[in-house]
CSV table of N, CA and C in Angstrom, one decimal:
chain,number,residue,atom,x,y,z
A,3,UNK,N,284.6,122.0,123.4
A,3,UNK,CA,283.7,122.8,124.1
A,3,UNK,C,284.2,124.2,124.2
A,4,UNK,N,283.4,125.2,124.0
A,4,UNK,CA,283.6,126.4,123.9
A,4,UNK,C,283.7,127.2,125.5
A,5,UNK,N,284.1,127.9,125.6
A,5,UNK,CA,284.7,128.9,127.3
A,5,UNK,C,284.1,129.9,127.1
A,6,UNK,N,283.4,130.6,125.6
A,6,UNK,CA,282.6,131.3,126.0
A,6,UNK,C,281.5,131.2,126.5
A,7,UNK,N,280.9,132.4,127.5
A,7,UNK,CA,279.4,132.1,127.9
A,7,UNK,C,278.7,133.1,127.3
A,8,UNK,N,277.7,132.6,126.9
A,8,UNK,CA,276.5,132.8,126.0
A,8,UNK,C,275.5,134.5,127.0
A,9,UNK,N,275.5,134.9,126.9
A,9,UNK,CA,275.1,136.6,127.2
A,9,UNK,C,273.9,136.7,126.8
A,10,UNK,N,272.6,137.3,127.0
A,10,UNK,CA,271.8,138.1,126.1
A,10,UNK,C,271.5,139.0,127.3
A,11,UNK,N,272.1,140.4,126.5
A,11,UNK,CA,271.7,141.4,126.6
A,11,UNK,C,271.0,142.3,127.2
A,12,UNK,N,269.3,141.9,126.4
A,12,UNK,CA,268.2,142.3,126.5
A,12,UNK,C,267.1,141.3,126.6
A,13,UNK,N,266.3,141.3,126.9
A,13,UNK,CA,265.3,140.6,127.5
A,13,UNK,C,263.8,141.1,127.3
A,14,UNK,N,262.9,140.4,127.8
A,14,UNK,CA,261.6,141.3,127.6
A,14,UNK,C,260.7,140.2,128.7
A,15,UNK,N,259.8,141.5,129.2
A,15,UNK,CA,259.2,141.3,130.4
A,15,UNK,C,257.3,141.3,129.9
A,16,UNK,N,256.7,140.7,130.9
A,16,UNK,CA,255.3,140.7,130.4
A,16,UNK,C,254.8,141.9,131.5
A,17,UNK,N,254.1,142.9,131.2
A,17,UNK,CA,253.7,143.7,131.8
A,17,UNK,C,252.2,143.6,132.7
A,18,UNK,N,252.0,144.2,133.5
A,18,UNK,CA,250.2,143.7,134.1
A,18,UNK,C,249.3,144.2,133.2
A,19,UNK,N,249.0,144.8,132.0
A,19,UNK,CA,248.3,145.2,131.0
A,19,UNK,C,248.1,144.7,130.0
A,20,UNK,N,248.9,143.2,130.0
A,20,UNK,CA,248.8,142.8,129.0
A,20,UNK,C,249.8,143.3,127.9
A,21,UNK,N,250.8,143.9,128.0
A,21,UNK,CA,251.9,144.6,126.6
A,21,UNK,C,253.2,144.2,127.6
A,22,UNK,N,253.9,144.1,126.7
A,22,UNK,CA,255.5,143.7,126.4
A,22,UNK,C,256.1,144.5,126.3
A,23,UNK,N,257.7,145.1,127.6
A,23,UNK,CA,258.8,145.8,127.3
A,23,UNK,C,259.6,144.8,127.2
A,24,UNK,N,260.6,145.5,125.9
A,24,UNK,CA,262.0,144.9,125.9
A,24,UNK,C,263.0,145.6,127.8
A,25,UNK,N,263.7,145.1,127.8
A,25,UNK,CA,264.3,145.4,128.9
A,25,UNK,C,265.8,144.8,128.7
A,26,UNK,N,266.8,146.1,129.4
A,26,UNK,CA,268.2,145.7,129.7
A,26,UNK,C,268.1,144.4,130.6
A,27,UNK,N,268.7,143.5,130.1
A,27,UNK,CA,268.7,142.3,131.3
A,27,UNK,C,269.6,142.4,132.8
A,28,UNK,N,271.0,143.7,132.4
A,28,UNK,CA,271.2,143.6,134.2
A,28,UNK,C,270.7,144.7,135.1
A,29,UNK,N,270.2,146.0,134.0
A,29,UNK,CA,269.2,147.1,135.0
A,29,UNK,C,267.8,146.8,135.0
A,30,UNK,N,267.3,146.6,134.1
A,30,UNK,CA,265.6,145.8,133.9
A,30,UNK,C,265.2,147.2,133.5
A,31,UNK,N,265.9,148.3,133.4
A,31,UNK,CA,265.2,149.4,132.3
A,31,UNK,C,264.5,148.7,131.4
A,32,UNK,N,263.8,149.8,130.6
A,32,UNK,CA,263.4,149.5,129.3
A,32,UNK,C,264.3,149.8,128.0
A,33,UNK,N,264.6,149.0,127.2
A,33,UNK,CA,265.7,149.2,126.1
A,33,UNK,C,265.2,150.3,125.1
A,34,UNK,N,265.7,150.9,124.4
A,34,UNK,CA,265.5,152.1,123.8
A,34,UNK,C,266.4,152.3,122.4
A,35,UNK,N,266.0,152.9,121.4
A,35,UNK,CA,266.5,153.3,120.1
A,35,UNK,C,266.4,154.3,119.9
A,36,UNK,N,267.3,155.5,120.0
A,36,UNK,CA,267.2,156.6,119.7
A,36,UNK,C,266.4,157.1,121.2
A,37,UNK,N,265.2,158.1,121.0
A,37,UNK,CA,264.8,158.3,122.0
A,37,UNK,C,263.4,157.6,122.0
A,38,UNK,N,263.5,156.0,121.4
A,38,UNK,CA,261.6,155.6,121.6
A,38,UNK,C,262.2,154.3,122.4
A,39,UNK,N,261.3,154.0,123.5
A,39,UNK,CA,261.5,152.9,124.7
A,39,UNK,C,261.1,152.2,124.2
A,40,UNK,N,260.9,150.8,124.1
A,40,UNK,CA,261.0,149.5,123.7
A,40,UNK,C,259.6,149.1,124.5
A,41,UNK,N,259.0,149.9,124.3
A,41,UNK,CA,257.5,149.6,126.0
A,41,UNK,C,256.1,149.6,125.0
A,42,UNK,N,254.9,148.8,125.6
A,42,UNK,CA,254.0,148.9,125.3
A,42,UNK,C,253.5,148.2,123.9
A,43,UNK,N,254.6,146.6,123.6
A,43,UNK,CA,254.4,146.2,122.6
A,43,UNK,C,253.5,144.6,122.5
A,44,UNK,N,253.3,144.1,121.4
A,44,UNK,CA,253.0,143.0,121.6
A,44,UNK,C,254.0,141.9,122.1
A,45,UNK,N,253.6,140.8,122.1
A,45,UNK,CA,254.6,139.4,122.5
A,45,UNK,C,255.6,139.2,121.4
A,46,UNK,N,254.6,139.1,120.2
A,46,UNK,CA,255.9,139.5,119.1
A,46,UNK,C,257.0,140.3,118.3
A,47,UNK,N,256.0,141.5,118.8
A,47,UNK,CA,257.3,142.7,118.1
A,47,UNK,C,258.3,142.8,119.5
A,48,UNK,N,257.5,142.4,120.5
A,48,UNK,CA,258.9,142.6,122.0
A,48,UNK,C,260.3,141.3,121.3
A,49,UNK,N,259.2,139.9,121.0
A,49,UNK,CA,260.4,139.5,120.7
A,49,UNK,C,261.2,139.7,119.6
A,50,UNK,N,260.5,140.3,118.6
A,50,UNK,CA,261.8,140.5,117.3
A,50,UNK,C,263.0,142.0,117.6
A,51,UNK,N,262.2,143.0,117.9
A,51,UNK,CA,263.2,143.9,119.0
A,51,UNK,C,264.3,143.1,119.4
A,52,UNK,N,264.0,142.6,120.9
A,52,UNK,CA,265.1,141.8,121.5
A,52,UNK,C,266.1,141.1,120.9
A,53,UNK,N,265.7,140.2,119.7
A,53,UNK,CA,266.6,139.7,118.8
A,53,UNK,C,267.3,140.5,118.4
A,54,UNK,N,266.6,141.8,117.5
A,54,UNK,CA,267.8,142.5,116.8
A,54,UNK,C,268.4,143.1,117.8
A,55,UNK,N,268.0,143.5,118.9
A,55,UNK,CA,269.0,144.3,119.8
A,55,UNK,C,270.3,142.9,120.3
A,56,UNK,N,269.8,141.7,120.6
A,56,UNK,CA,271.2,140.6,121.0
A,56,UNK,C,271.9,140.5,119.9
A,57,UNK,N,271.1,140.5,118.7
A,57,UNK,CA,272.4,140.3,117.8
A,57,UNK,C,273.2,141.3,117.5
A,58,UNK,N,272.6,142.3,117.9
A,58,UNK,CA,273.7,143.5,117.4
A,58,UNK,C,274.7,143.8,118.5
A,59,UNK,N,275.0,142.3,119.5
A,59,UNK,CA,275.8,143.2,120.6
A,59,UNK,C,277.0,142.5,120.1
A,60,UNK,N,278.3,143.3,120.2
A,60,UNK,CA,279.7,143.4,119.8
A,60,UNK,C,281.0,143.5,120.2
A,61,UNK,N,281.8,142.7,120.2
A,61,UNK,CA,282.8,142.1,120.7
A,61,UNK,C,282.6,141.1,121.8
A,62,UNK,N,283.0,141.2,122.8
A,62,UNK,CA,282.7,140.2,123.7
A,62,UNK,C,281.3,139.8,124.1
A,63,UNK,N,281.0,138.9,124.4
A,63,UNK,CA,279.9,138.5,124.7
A,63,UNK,C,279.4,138.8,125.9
A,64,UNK,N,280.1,139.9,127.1
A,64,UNK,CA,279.6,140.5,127.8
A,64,UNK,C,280.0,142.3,127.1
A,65,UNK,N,279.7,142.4,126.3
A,65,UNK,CA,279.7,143.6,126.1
A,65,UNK,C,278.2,143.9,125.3
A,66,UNK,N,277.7,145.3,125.5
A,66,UNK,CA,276.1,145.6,125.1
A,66,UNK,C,276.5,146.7,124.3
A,67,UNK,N,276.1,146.8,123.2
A,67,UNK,CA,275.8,147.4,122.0
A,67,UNK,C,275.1,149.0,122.6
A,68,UNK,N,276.1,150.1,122.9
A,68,UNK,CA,275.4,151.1,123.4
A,68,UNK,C,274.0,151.8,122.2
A,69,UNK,N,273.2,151.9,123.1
A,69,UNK,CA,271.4,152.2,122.8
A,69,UNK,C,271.8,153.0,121.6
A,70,UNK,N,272.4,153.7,121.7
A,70,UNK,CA,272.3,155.4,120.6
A,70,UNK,C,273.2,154.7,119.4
A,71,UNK,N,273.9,154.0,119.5
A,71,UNK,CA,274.9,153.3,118.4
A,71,UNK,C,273.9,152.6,117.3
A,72,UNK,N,272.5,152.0,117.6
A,72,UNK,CA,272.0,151.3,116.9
A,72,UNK,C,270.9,151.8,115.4
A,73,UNK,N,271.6,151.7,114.4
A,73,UNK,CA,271.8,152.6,113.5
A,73,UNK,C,271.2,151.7,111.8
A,74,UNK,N,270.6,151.8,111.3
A,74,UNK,CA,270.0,151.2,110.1
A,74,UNK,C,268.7,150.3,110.4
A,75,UNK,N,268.1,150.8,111.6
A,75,UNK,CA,266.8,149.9,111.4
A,75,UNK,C,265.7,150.4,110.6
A,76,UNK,N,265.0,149.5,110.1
A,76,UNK,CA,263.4,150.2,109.0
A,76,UNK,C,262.7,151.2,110.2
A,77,UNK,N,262.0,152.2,109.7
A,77,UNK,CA,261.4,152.9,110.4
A,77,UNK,C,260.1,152.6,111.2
A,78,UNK,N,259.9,151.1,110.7
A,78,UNK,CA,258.6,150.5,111.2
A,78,UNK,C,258.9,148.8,111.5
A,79,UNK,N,259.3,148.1,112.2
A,79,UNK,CA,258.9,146.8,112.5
A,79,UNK,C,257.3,146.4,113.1
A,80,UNK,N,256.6,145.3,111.6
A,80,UNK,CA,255.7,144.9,112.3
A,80,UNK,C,254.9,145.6,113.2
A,81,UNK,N,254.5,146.9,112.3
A,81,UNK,CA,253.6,147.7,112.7
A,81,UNK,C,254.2,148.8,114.0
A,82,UNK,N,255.1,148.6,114.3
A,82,UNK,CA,255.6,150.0,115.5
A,82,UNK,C,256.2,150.6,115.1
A,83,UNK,N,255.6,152.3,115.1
A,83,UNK,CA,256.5,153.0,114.6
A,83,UNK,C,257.7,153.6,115.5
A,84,UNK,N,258.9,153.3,114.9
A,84,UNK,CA,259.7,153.9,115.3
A,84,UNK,C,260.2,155.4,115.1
A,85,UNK,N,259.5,156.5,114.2
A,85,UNK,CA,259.6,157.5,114.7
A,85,UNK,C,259.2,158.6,116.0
């Protein structure tokens, strides 16, 4: 049995409008890439966001991949643009 405990990051919230923020899981901000907020998406692109943001977190399993560090994504996932 493993002693590590299992972390995620980032999360995503259902908003009252019907759209999906990704969100830091211990401020409940909205997660962000560069300077575009992670706000106003569908159910799916919130959740493939969120994946790539947990998987990219590094070293320990409580440590979070600082926002501005995250570096080689396509300019468009699944229709949002990221510019």
């Amino acid at each position: 049995m493993s002693s590590e405990i299992s972390y995620m990051a980032y999360d995503r919230r259902a908003e009252a409008d019907g759209t999906w923020t990704v969100v830091d899981a211990i401020t409940g901000y909205p997660a962000t890439i560069g300077y575009k907020q992670l706000k106003d998406l569908t159910g799916k692109d919130a959740s493939e966001f969120m994946d790539i943001l947990n998987r990219n977190t590094v070293g320990s399993t409580w440590r979070r991949l600082p926002r501005y560090a995250i570096q080689g994504l396509p300019a468009q996932i699944s229709g949002v643009d990221l510019a």
